Amino acid sequence: MENRTTQLAALTRLFSAAVFREMAKKGRSALFRRLVAETDLSDRCGTKATVGDAFDSAFNILKIAGQRDEYVYRAAISHKILMGRHSLRTASMLNEFRAGSCKADLVILNGTATVYEIKSERDSLARLANQVENYKRVFAKVNVIASDAHVDEILDTVPDDVGVMCLSKRYQITTVREAVDCPERICPLTVLESLRAAEALAILKALGISAPQVPNTQRHASLRVLFADLDPATLHVEMVRTLKQTRNLAPLDDLVRELPVSLQAAALSIPVRHTDHSRLVEAVHTPMRAAMAWS
């Protein structure tokens, strides 16, 4: 049991930002080699396997119901919703986006802003009610996605306007209850606190409101005065339009296509310089025999 727990921990860490960024920066990852050595991936993959094959093999183990972590859920949403129903050129995705006193796991921007709060098998529901209330102040649609084991308790915990989704044992997303699209309920001041200053100014400009001509030290207070008077639904439309431009994922389209399926969610959530993209792709295509000598 202890050995299995150690292996699962190593497999989970393979998809960490540390490994991803190290491969992008150096074209190799000593951490990847050390983590693989703690598992049986080399035996599973075969003699002709690449680093990408090893990541796919690790992901196939991690996505088995009962041991799935947050990354597995992020990958499911990325593949089945962002790239399955939409595309990187028409929609965008935000990771760890501030919403009141919380950070939203994942937000998809298309015609509206939809937040997905992930509750994996490893998560508690203790903070869920508070998280949902904070999300309603920023996003028109709120969803909670979880495993079968959590669904009934989530339905009892969150209001009826919150959507509930299930990642099944077969790695399929099903909708248990549809989320209500309600931009009228958002709080303009909470939205302001979620935005970069340049994004807030762009929204005001789009609404025909002149930016405050004040020193930088006074700018936030002036923005609060202006945002407090905005119509929530109108603000939501401009927030979505602005964030789709400022947090645009289209430049990652080529990179995502060149990575194994298991790493595509990482590419969409872990910032990597464009100049490092080719180095990352080269590392992923490295034969495992060579990768096990990485230092």
Backbone as numpy.savetxt, mean C-alpha at the origin, in Angstrom:
# Nx Ny Nz CAx CAy CAz Cx Cy Cz
8.50 -26.97 15.38 7.67 -25.76 15.38 8.53 -24.51 15.38
9.59 -24.53 16.19 10.48 -23.38 16.27 11.15 -23.13 14.93
11.56 -24.21 14.24 12.20 -24.07 12.94 11.22 -23.48 11.93
9.95 -23.92 11.96 8.93 -23.39 11.05 8.71 -21.91 11.31
8.65 -21.52 12.56 8.47 -20.11 12.91 9.64 -19.27 12.42
10.85 -19.79 12.56 12.04 -19.09 12.10 12.02 -18.91 10.59
11.60 -19.96 9.88 11.53 -19.89 8.43 10.49 -18.87 7.97
9.33 -18.88 8.61 8.28 -17.92 8.24 8.75 -16.49 8.48
9.46 -16.26 9.57 9.98 -14.92 9.85 10.97 -14.50 8.78
11.82 -15.41 8.35 12.80 -15.10 7.31 12.11 -14.83 5.98
11.10 -15.63 5.65 10.36 -15.43 4.40 9.65 -14.08 4.40
9.09 -13.70 5.54 8.42 -12.41 5.65 9.40 -11.27 5.44
10.58 -11.37 6.04 11.58 -10.31 5.93 12.14 -10.17 4.52
12.03 -11.21 3.70 12.48 -11.11 2.31 11.79 -9.97 1.58
10.55 -9.68 1.97 9.77 -8.65 1.28 9.85 -7.30 2.00
10.85 -7.14 2.83 11.02 -5.89 3.57 11.64 -4.81 2.68
11.47 -3.57 3.09 12.07 -2.45 2.36 13.59 -2.56 2.35
14.17 -3.12 3.41 15.62 -3.21 3.51 16.20 -4.06 2.37
15.60 -5.22 2.11 16.07 -6.09 1.03 15.84 -5.43 -0.32
14.66 -4.87 -0.52 14.29 -4.26 -1.80 15.23 -3.10 -2.14
15.46 -2.23 -1.18 16.32 -1.07 -1.42 17.78 -1.45 -1.61
18.21 -2.48 -0.89 19.60 -2.93 -1.04 19.84 -3.48 -2.44
18.89 -4.24 -2.97 19.04 -4.75 -4.33 19.03 -3.61 -5.34
18.19 -2.60 -5.10 18.11 -1.48 -6.02 19.37 -0.63 -5.99
19.93 -0.45 -4.82 21.10 0.42 -4.66 22.39 -0.26 -5.09
22.53 -1.56 -4.79 23.79 -2.26 -5.03 23.73 -3.32 -6.12
22.52 -3.69 -6.53 22.40 -4.76 -7.50 22.57 -6.13 -6.86
22.56 -6.18 -5.56 22.70 -7.42 -4.79 22.21 -7.14 -3.38
22.08 -8.18 -2.57 21.64 -7.98 -1.19 22.19 -9.09 -0.31
23.08 -8.71 0.57 23.62 -9.67 1.53 22.53 -10.14 2.48
21.57 -9.24 2.78 20.47 -9.62 3.65 19.61 -10.69 2.99
19.36 -10.54 1.68 18.62 -11.57 0.95 19.31 -12.92 1.09
20.62 -12.96 0.88 21.36 -14.22 0.98 21.24 -14.83 2.37
21.36 -14.00 3.41 21.29 -14.51 4.78 19.90 -15.06 5.09
18.88 -14.37 4.64 17.51 -14.82 4.90 17.19 -16.12 4.16
17.63 -16.22 2.92 17.41 -17.44 2.15 18.10 -18.62 2.83
19.27 -18.38 3.41 20.01 -19.44 4.09 19.25 -19.98 5.30
18.30 -19.20 5.82 17.51 -19.63 6.97 16.27 -20.42 6.55
16.09 -20.60 5.25 14.91 -21.28 4.73 15.33 -22.45 3.84
14.32 -23.11 3.26 14.62 -24.17 2.31 14.30 -23.74 0.87
14.36 -22.43 0.61 14.02 -21.91 -0.71 14.92 -22.47 -1.80
16.21 -22.60 -1.51 17.13 -23.11 -2.53 16.71 -24.50 -3.01
16.26 -25.34 -2.09 15.82 -26.68 -2.47 14.51 -26.64 -3.25
13.63 -25.72 -2.87 12.33 -25.62 -3.52 12.45 -25.11 -4.96
13.41 -24.22 -5.19 13.48 -23.51 -6.47 14.15 -24.31 -7.59
15.08 -25.17 -7.27 15.77 -25.90 -8.31 17.06 -25.23 -8.74
17.83 -25.90 -9.58 19.18 -25.43 -9.93 19.19 -24.26 -10.90
18.14 -24.08 -11.68 18.12 -23.01 -12.68 17.34 -21.78 -12.22
16.99 -21.73 -10.97 16.15 -20.64 -10.46 16.91 -19.33 -10.39
16.15 -18.24 -10.50 16.68 -16.89 -10.32 16.23 -16.34 -8.98
16.75 -15.18 -8.63 16.32 -14.50 -7.41 14.81 -14.24 -7.47
14.32 -13.85 -8.64 12.88 -13.63 -8.79 12.06 -14.88 -8.53
12.56 -16.02 -8.99 11.88 -17.29 -8.71 11.82 -17.57 -7.21
12.90 -17.21 -6.51 12.94 -17.42 -5.06 11.89 -16.55 -4.36
11.75 -15.29 -4.82 10.73 -14.42 -4.23 9.33 -14.99 -4.49
9.09 -15.47 -5.70 7.77 -16.04 -6.01 7.50 -17.28 -5.14
8.51 -18.09 -4.96 8.34 -19.29 -4.14 8.04 -18.91 -2.69
8.76 -17.91 -2.18 8.53 -17.45 -0.81 7.11 -16.90 -0.66
6.66 -16.14 -1.66 5.33 -15.54 -1.60 4.25 -16.62 -1.62
4.46 -17.67 -2.39 3.47 -18.75 -2.46 3.31 -19.44 -1.11
4.38 -19.46 -0.32 4.30 -20.02 1.03 3.56 -19.06 1.96
3.91 -17.78 1.86 3.35 -16.78 2.77 1.85 -16.54 2.54
1.39 -16.77 1.31 -0.03 -16.45 1.05 -0.98 -17.58 1.45
-0.45 -18.62 2.06 -1.32 -19.69 2.58 -2.09 -19.16 3.79
-3.39 -19.33 3.78 -4.25 -18.81 4.86 -3.75 -19.29 6.21
-3.75 -18.38 7.17 -3.33 -18.71 8.53 -1.99 -18.13 8.88
-1.17 -17.82 7.86 0.15 -17.26 8.13 0.42 -16.01 7.31
-0.64 -15.47 6.68 -0.47 -14.31 5.81 -0.24 -13.05 6.63
0.71 -12.23 6.18 0.97 -10.95 6.84 0.44 -9.82 5.97
0.71 -8.58 6.40 0.16 -7.42 5.70 0.61 -7.35 4.25
1.85 -7.74 3.96 2.35 -7.64 2.58 1.51 -8.48 1.63
1.07 -9.64 2.06 0.25 -10.51 1.21 -1.06 -9.80 0.85
-1.64 -9.11 1.81 -2.88 -8.36 1.55 -2.62 -7.18 0.62
-1.51 -6.49 0.83 -1.16 -5.38 -0.07 -1.01 -5.88 -1.50
-0.36 -7.02 -1.64 -0.17 -7.58 -2.97 -1.50 -7.94 -3.60
-2.40 -8.52 -2.83 -3.72 -8.89 -3.36 -4.48 -7.66 -3.84
-4.47 -6.60 -3.05 -5.17 -5.37 -3.44 -4.51 -4.75 -4.67
-3.19 -4.74 -4.69 -2.46 -4.17 -5.82 -2.79 -4.91 -7.12
-2.77 -6.24 -7.07 -2.98 -7.03 -8.28 -4.44 -7.09 -8.70
-5.32 -7.32 -7.74 -6.71 -7.63 -8.07 -7.60 -6.39 -8.17
-7.19 -5.30 -7.55 -8.00 -4.08 -7.60 -7.29 -2.98 -8.39
-6.11 -2.55 -7.91 -5.41 -1.46 -8.61 -5.10 -1.82 -10.05
-4.45 -2.98 -10.28 -4.06 -3.36 -11.64 -5.06 -4.30 -12.30
-5.97 -4.85 -11.51 -6.98 -5.74 -12.06 -8.19 -5.00 -12.60
-8.68 -4.04 -11.82 -9.86 -3.27 -12.24 -9.47 -1.96 -12.90
-8.32 -1.42 -12.52 -7.87 -0.14 -13.05 -6.53 -0.35 -13.76
-5.68 0.66 -13.76 -4.32 0.54 -14.28 -3.48 1.64 -13.64
-2.16 1.51 -13.75 -1.28 2.52 -13.15 -1.36 3.85 -13.88
-1.95 3.86 -15.05 -2.05 5.11 -15.82 -3.37 5.84 -15.57
-4.33 5.16 -14.98 -5.62 5.81 -14.73 -5.93 5.95 -13.24
-5.22 5.20 -12.41 -5.46 5.25 -10.97 -4.13 5.37 -10.25
-4.20 5.75 -8.99 -2.98 5.83 -8.18 -3.23 5.17 -6.83
-2.14 4.94 -6.10 -2.26 4.27 -4.82 -1.37 4.97 -3.81
-1.89 5.17 -2.62 -1.14 5.79 -1.53 -0.89 4.74 -0.45
0.30 4.75 0.11 0.66 3.84 1.18 0.94 4.60 2.46
0.44 4.10 3.56 0.68 4.73 4.87 0.35 6.22 4.82
-0.83 6.55 4.33 -1.25 7.94 4.16 -1.93 8.44 5.43
-1.48 9.58 5.92 -2.00 10.12 7.17 -3.48 10.48 7.07
-4.24 10.06 8.07 -5.66 10.40 8.15 -6.00 10.63 9.61
-6.05 11.88 10.01 -6.29 12.19 11.41 -5.15 11.69 12.28
-5.49 10.92 13.30 -4.48 10.39 14.21 -3.96 9.02 13.76
-4.38 8.57 12.57 -4.00 7.25 12.07 -3.27 7.37 10.73
-2.75 6.23 10.28 -2.17 6.13 8.95 -2.92 5.03 8.20
-3.46 5.39 7.06 -4.21 4.43 6.26 -3.25 3.45 5.59
-3.56 2.16 5.68 -2.69 1.15 5.08 -2.50 1.40 3.59
-3.62 1.56 2.88 -3.55 1.66 1.43 -4.79 2.38 0.92
-4.57 3.33 0.00 -5.67 4.11 -0.58 -5.56 4.04 -2.09
-6.66 3.77 -2.76 -6.69 3.78 -4.23 -7.51 4.97 -4.69
-6.92 5.75 -5.59 -7.56 6.93 -6.15 -7.95 6.63 -7.59
-9.24 6.66 -7.86 -9.70 6.54 -9.23 -10.74 7.64 -9.43
-11.99 7.30 -9.52 -13.01 8.34 -9.56 -13.27 8.92 -8.19
-12.89 8.19 -7.16 -13.06 8.61 -5.78 -11.83 8.13 -4.99
-11.83 8.37 -3.69 -10.73 7.91 -2.83 -11.26 6.80 -1.93
-10.70 5.61 -2.09 -11.13 4.45 -1.33 -9.98 3.94 -0.47
-10.20 3.86 0.83 -9.16 3.38 1.74 -9.41 1.91 2.08
-8.32 1.16 2.19 -8.38 -0.25 2.57 -7.58 -0.44 3.84
-8.26 -0.75 4.93 -7.59 -1.07 6.18 -7.40 -2.57 6.23
-6.15 -3.00 6.36 -5.81 -4.41 6.33 -5.78 -4.98 7.75
-6.48 -6.07 7.93 -6.42 -6.80 9.20 -6.06 -8.26 8.87
-4.78 -8.53 8.87 -4.30 -9.86 8.53 -4.51 -10.82 9.70
-4.18 -12.07 9.46 -4.32 -13.07 10.51 -3.46 -12.73 11.73
-2.44 -11.91 11.51 -1.52 -11.57 12.59 -1.94 -10.32 13.35
-3.04 -9.67 12.92 -3.44 -8.38 13.48 -4.56 -8.51 14.51
-4.59 -7.52 15.40 -5.69 -7.38 16.36 -6.70 -6.37 15.81
-7.92 -6.46 16.28 -8.96 -5.50 15.87 -9.15 -4.39 16.90
-8.25 -4.31 17.87 -8.44 -3.38 18.99 -8.57 -1.93 18.54
-7.85 -1.52 17.51 -7.85 -0.10 17.09 -8.79 0.16 15.93
-9.50 -0.85 15.47 -10.25 -0.72 14.23 -11.32 0.37 14.27
-12.11 0.42 15.32 -13.19 1.42 15.39 -12.65 2.84 15.27
-11.55 3.12 15.97 -10.95 4.45 15.90 -10.36 4.72 14.52
-9.74 3.72 13.91 -9.17 3.90 12.58 -10.25 4.26 11.57
-11.35 3.54 11.61 -12.44 3.77 10.67 -12.99 5.19 10.80
-13.16 5.67 12.03 -13.68 7.03 12.23 -12.73 8.07 11.68
-11.43 7.86 11.82 -10.45 8.78 11.25 -10.47 8.75 9.73
-10.60 7.57 9.16 -10.61 7.45 7.70 -11.82 8.15 7.08
-12.95 8.09 7.75 -14.15 8.73 7.22 -13.99 10.25 7.07
-13.07 10.81 7.81 -12.86 12.25 7.75 -12.00 12.69 6.57
-11.45 11.69 5.83 -10.57 12.01 4.70 -11.01 11.34 3.40
-11.57 10.13 3.48 -11.87 9.35 2.27 -13.36 9.11 2.11
-13.82 9.10 0.86 -15.25 8.91 0.59 -15.70 7.49 0.86
-14.82 6.51 0.60 -15.18 5.10 0.81 -14.16 4.45 1.75
-14.66 3.70 2.71 -13.81 3.01 3.68 -14.09 1.51 3.62
-13.03 0.74 3.43 -13.14 -0.72 3.41 -12.20 -1.33 4.44
-12.62 -2.43 5.01 -11.73 -3.25 5.84 -11.60 -4.59 5.14
-10.37 -5.03 4.91 -10.14 -6.31 4.26 -9.43 -7.24 5.24
-9.93 -8.46 5.36 -9.41 -9.39 6.37 -9.61 -10.83 5.91
-9.21 -11.74 6.77 -9.41 -13.17 6.49 -10.79 -13.59 7.00
-11.20 -14.80 6.67 -12.49 -15.33 7.12 -12.62 -15.26 8.64
-11.51 -15.47 9.33 -11.55 -15.54 10.79 -11.95 -14.22 11.43
-11.69 -13.11 10.75 -11.98 -11.79 11.32 -13.32 -11.20 10.88
-13.88 -11.70 9.78 -15.01 -11.02 9.14 -16.19 -10.78 10.07
-16.65 -11.78 10.78 -17.83 -11.62 11.64 -17.62 -10.55 12.71
-16.44 -10.56 13.32 -16.16 -9.56 14.35 -16.08 -8.16 13.75
-15.53 -8.05 12.55 -15.45 -6.75 11.88 -16.85 -6.22 11.58
-17.73 -7.08 11.11 -19.11 -6.67 10.82 -19.80 -6.14 12.08
-19.45 -6.70 13.23 -20.04 -6.26 14.50 -19.38 -4.99 15.03
-18.19 -4.66 14.50 -17.41 -3.54 15.04 -17.61 -2.24 14.28
-17.71 -2.32 12.95 -17.73 -1.11 12.14 -19.16 -0.76 11.71
-19.42 0.52 11.44 -20.76 0.95 11.00 -21.16 0.35 9.66
-22.45 0.43 9.34 -22.98 -0.19 8.13 -22.48 0.45 6.84
-21.96 1.69 6.91 -21.48 2.34 5.68 -20.04 1.96 5.35
-19.42 1.18 6.19 -18.05 0.72 5.96 -18.09 -0.63 5.24
-17.31 -0.73 4.15 -17.26 -1.97 3.41 -16.42 -3.02 4.12
-16.79 -4.27 3.93 -16.03 -5.39 4.50 -15.69 -6.36 3.37
-14.40 -6.68 3.26 -13.92 -7.57 2.20 -13.15 -8.71 2.82
-13.09 -9.81 2.10 -12.42 -11.01 2.63 -11.40 -11.52 1.61
-10.18 -11.78 2.09 -9.19 -12.45 1.26 -9.31 -13.94 1.57
-9.85 -14.68 0.62 -10.19 -16.09 0.87 -8.94 -16.97 0.94
-9.17 -18.21 1.31 -8.09 -19.18 1.38 -7.47 -19.41 0.01
-8.23 -19.16 -1.04 -7.74 -19.33 -2.41 -7.14 -18.04 -2.96
-6.92 -17.07 -2.08 -6.28 -15.80 -2.46 -7.16 -15.01 -3.43
-8.46 -15.05 -3.19 -9.41 -14.26 -3.95 -10.06 -13.23 -3.02
-10.33 -12.04 -3.54 -10.99 -11.01 -2.75 -12.49 -11.04 -3.03
-13.27 -11.21 -1.99 -14.72 -11.16 -2.13 -15.26 -10.02 -1.27
-16.34 -9.41 -1.74 -16.97 -8.31 -1.01 -18.11 -8.86 -0.16
-17.97 -8.72 1.15 -19.01 -9.17 2.08 -20.08 -8.09 2.21
-19.63 -6.84 2.25 -20.55 -5.70 2.30 -19.94 -4.53 1.56
-20.70 -3.92 0.68 -20.21 -2.79 -0.12 -20.03 -1.54 0.75
-18.97 -0.80 0.49 -18.75 0.48 1.16 -19.63 1.55 0.53
-20.15 2.45 1.35 -20.95 3.58 0.86 -20.02 4.71 0.44
-20.22 5.25 -0.75 -19.42 6.37 -1.25 -20.04 7.66 -0.73
-19.38 8.31 0.23 -19.97 9.48 0.89 -18.93 10.58 1.11
-18.58 11.32 0.05 -17.59 12.40 0.20 -18.10 13.56 1.06
-19.43 13.64 1.23 -19.99 14.76 2.00 -19.59 14.73 3.47
-19.14 13.58 3.96 -18.85 13.47 5.40 -17.41 13.83 5.75
-16.55 14.04 4.74 -15.14 14.30 5.06 -14.99 15.63 5.77
-13.90 15.78 6.50 -13.61 17.01 7.25 -12.48 17.76 6.54
-12.76 18.94 5.98 -11.74 19.68 5.24 -10.46 19.94 6.03
-10.57 20.20 7.32 -9.37 20.48 8.11 -8.54 19.21 8.31
-9.19 18.07 8.45 -8.45 16.81 8.56 -7.76 16.49 7.24
-8.43 16.76 6.13 -7.83 16.57 4.81 -6.57 17.43 4.68
-6.66 18.68 5.09 -5.52 19.58 5.01 -4.30 19.00 5.72
-4.52 18.43 6.89 -3.40 17.88 7.67 -2.78 16.66 6.99
-3.49 16.07 6.04 -2.98 14.90 5.33 -2.14 15.27 4.10
-2.26 16.52 3.67 -1.66 16.95 2.41 -0.31 17.61 2.60
0.49 17.57 1.54 1.68 18.41 1.46 1.23 19.83 1.19
2.05 20.80 1.58 1.66 22.21 1.38 1.39 22.51 -0.08
2.24 22.00 -0.97 2.06 22.26 -2.40 0.75 21.67 -2.91
0.34 20.53 -2.35 -0.93 19.91 -2.76 -2.12 20.73 -2.29
-2.03 21.25 -1.07 -3.10 22.10 -0.55 -3.25 23.35 -1.40
-2.14 23.94 -1.79 -2.17 25.15 -2.62 -2.73 24.85 -4.00
-2.38 23.69 -4.55 -2.89 23.31 -5.87 -4.40 23.12 -5.84
-4.91 22.57 -4.75 -6.36 22.38 -4.62 -7.07 23.73 -4.57
-6.53 24.64 -3.79 -7.14 25.97 -3.71 -7.14 26.66 -5.08
-6.03 26.54 -5.79 -5.94 27.16 -7.12 -6.98 26.58 -8.05
-7.17 25.24 -8.01 -8.16 24.59 -8.87 -9.57 25.05 -8.54
-9.78 25.44 -7.27 -11.09 25.93 -6.84 -11.26 27.43 -7.03
-10.23 28.07 -7.62 -10.30 29.50 -7.87 -10.08 30.35 -6.64
-9.41 29.80 -5.65 -9.14 30.53 -4.40 -7.67 30.94 -4.37
-7.41 32.21 -4.16 -6.04 32.71 -4.16 -5.28 32.20 -2.95
-4.02 31.83 -3.19 -3.17 31.35 -2.11 -2.85 32.49 -1.16
-2.75 32.22 0.13 -2.44 33.28 1.10 -1.02 33.82 0.89
-0.90 35.11 0.80 0.42 35.75 0.66 0.94 36.12 2.03
1.46 35.16 2.72 1.95 35.35 4.09 3.29 34.65 4.23
4.06 34.99 5.26 5.33 34.27 5.51 5.08 32.78 5.72
6.08 31.97 5.45 5.94 30.52 5.59 5.48 30.10 6.98
5.91 30.86 7.98 5.55 30.52 9.37 4.06 30.70 9.63
3.39 31.47 8.79 1.96 31.73 8.97 1.09 31.01 7.94
1.75 30.33 7.00 1.00 29.76 5.88 0.00 28.70 6.32
0.41 27.81 7.22 -0.49 26.72 7.62 -1.75 27.27 8.30
-1.58 28.25 9.14 -2.74 28.84 9.82 -3.67 29.49 8.80
-3.11 30.12 7.78 -3.93 30.75 6.74 -4.66 29.70 5.91
-3.97 28.59 5.64 -4.62 27.51 4.89 -5.77 26.92 5.68
-5.63 26.80 6.97 -6.70 26.26 7.80 -7.95 27.14 7.71
-7.77 28.44 7.68 -8.91 29.35 7.57 -9.64 29.11 6.25
-8.89 28.96 5.16 -9.49 28.76 3.84 -10.13 27.39 3.71
-9.47 26.36 4.19 -10.00 25.00 4.08 -11.25 24.81 4.93
-11.34 25.50 6.03 -12.49 25.35 6.92 -13.80 25.73 6.22
-13.72 26.59 5.22 -14.92 27.06 4.51 -15.24 26.24 3.27
-14.43 25.23 2.94 -14.65 24.48 1.71 -15.79 23.48 1.85
-16.51 23.28 0.76 -17.55 22.25 0.73 -16.86 20.89 0.68
-17.21 19.97 1.57 -16.51 18.68 1.64 -16.51 17.90 0.33
-17.65 17.78 -0.32 -17.73 16.99 -1.55 -16.90 17.61 -2.66
-16.95 18.92 -2.77 -16.15 19.62 -3.79 -14.67 19.46 -3.51
-14.30 19.58 -2.25 -12.90 19.39 -1.86 -12.44 17.98 -2.20
-13.28 17.01 -1.94 -12.89 15.62 -2.19 -12.56 15.39 -3.66
-13.36 15.96 -4.55 -13.11 15.82 -5.99 -11.73 16.37 -6.34
-11.42 17.56 -5.83 -10.13 18.18 -6.14 -8.97 17.48 -5.45
-9.22 16.95 -4.26 -8.18 16.19 -3.57 -7.77 14.97 -4.40
-8.77 14.23 -4.89 -8.49 13.05 -5.70 -7.73 13.44 -6.96
-8.20 14.48 -7.64 -7.56 14.91 -8.89 -6.11 15.34 -8.65
-5.89 16.08 -7.57 -4.54 16.56 -7.27 -3.61 15.43 -6.88
-4.06 14.55 -6.00 -3.20 13.45 -5.54 -2.89 12.47 -6.66
-3.80 12.30 -7.61 -3.50 11.42 -8.74 -2.37 11.99 -9.59
-2.19 13.31 -9.55 -1.10 13.94 -10.28 0.19 13.92 -9.47
0.10 14.28 -8.20 1.31 14.38 -7.38 1.85 13.04 -6.92
0.98 12.03 -6.81 1.40 10.70 -6.38 1.23 9.70 -7.54
1.50 10.16 -8.73 1.30 9.38 -9.95 2.20 8.14 -9.99
1.61 6.98 -10.31 2.37 5.73 -10.37 2.74 5.33 -11.80
2.30 6.08 -12.79 2.57 5.71 -14.18 4.07 5.52 -14.46
4.97 6.34 -13.87 6.40 6.13 -14.13 6.93 4.77 -13.66
6.15 4.07 -12.81 6.58 2.76 -12.32 6.07 1.61 -13.19
5.30 1.93 -14.20 4.66 0.90 -15.00 5.67 -0.06 -15.63
6.72 0.48 -16.22 7.73 -0.36 -16.87 8.46 -1.23 -15.85
8.80 -0.65 -14.69 9.48 -1.42 -13.66 8.62 -2.58 -13.18
7.36 -2.30 -12.90 6.45 -3.34 -12.40 6.35 -4.50 -13.38
6.31 -4.20 -14.67 6.20 -5.25 -15.68 7.44 -6.16 -15.73
8.58 -5.63 -15.30 9.82 -6.40 -15.37 10.12 -7.18 -14.09
9.29 -7.00 -13.08 9.52 -7.70 -11.81 8.60 -8.90 -11.68
8.99 -9.90 -10.89 8.09 -11.03 -10.64 6.84 -10.55 -9.92
5.76 -11.27 -10.07 4.48 -10.87 -9.48 4.61 -10.61 -7.99
5.40 -11.42 -7.32 5.53 -11.30 -5.87 6.15 -9.98 -5.41
6.92 -9.33 -6.28 7.60 -8.08 -5.91 6.91 -6.82 -6.44
5.84 -6.99 -7.17 5.19 -5.82 -7.77 4.58 -4.90 -6.71
4.02 -5.47 -5.66 3.46 -4.63 -4.59 4.56 -3.85 -3.90
5.74 -4.44 -3.76 6.87 -3.74 -3.15 7.29 -2.56 -4.02
7.30 -2.76 -5.33 7.68 -1.69 -6.24 6.72 -0.51 -6.17
5.46 -0.79 -5.84 4.45 0.26 -5.77 4.41 0.97 -4.42
5.09 0.41 -3.44 5.00 0.98 -2.09 6.33 1.41 -1.50
7.44 0.92 -2.04 8.77 1.26 -1.50 9.47 2.18 -2.49
9.70 3.44 -2.13 10.32 4.39 -3.07 11.74 3.98 -3.45
12.00 3.97 -4.74 13.32 3.66 -5.28 13.59 4.67 -6.41
14.79 5.21 -6.44 15.13 6.18 -7.49 15.03 5.54 -8.87
14.58 6.33 -9.84 14.44 5.82 -11.20 15.77 5.31 -11.73
16.87 5.95 -11.34 18.19 5.53 -11.81 18.59 4.17 -11.27
17.89 3.68 -10.25 18.21 2.38 -9.67 17.32 1.25 -10.21
16.36 1.59 -11.06 15.42 0.58 -11.55 16.13 -0.55 -12.29
17.05 -0.20 -13.20 17.71 -1.24 -13.99 18.57 -2.14 -13.12
19.17 -1.58 -12.08 19.99 -2.38 -11.16 19.11 -3.37 -10.39
17.92 -2.92 -10.00 16.98 -3.79 -9.29 16.54 -4.95 -10.18
16.20 -4.65 -11.42 15.76 -5.69 -12.36 16.89 -6.69 -12.59
18.10 -6.19 -12.73 19.26 -7.08 -12.94 19.44 -8.01 -11.73
19.28 -7.47 -10.53 19.43 -8.29 -9.32 18.38 -9.39 -9.29
17.15 -9.06 -9.67 16.06 -10.04 -9.65 16.30 -11.17 -10.63
16.98 -10.87 -11.72 17.25 -11.90 -12.73 18.55 -12.66 -12.49
19.21 -12.39 -11.39 20.45 -13.08 -11.05 20.16 -14.54 -10.71
20.94 -15.48 -11.23 20.77 -16.89 -10.84 20.99 -17.07 -9.35
20.21 -17.93 -8.74 20.32 -18.14 -7.30 21.71 -18.61 -6.89
22.35 -19.38 -7.74 23.70 -19.85 -7.41 24.65 -18.67 -7.21
24.51 -17.65 -8.05 25.35 -16.46 -7.91 24.92 -15.62 -6.72
23.60 -15.54 -6.49 23.08 -14.72 -5.40 23.51 -15.24 -4.03
23.71 -16.52 -3.91 24.12 -17.09 -2.62 25.56 -16.76 -2.28
26.23 -16.04 -3.17 27.58 -15.54 -2.89 27.58 -14.03 -2.66
26.39 -13.43 -2.68 26.29 -11.98 -2.46 26.84 -11.61 -1.08
27.55 -10.50 -1.03 28.08 -10.02 0.26 27.94 -8.52 0.33
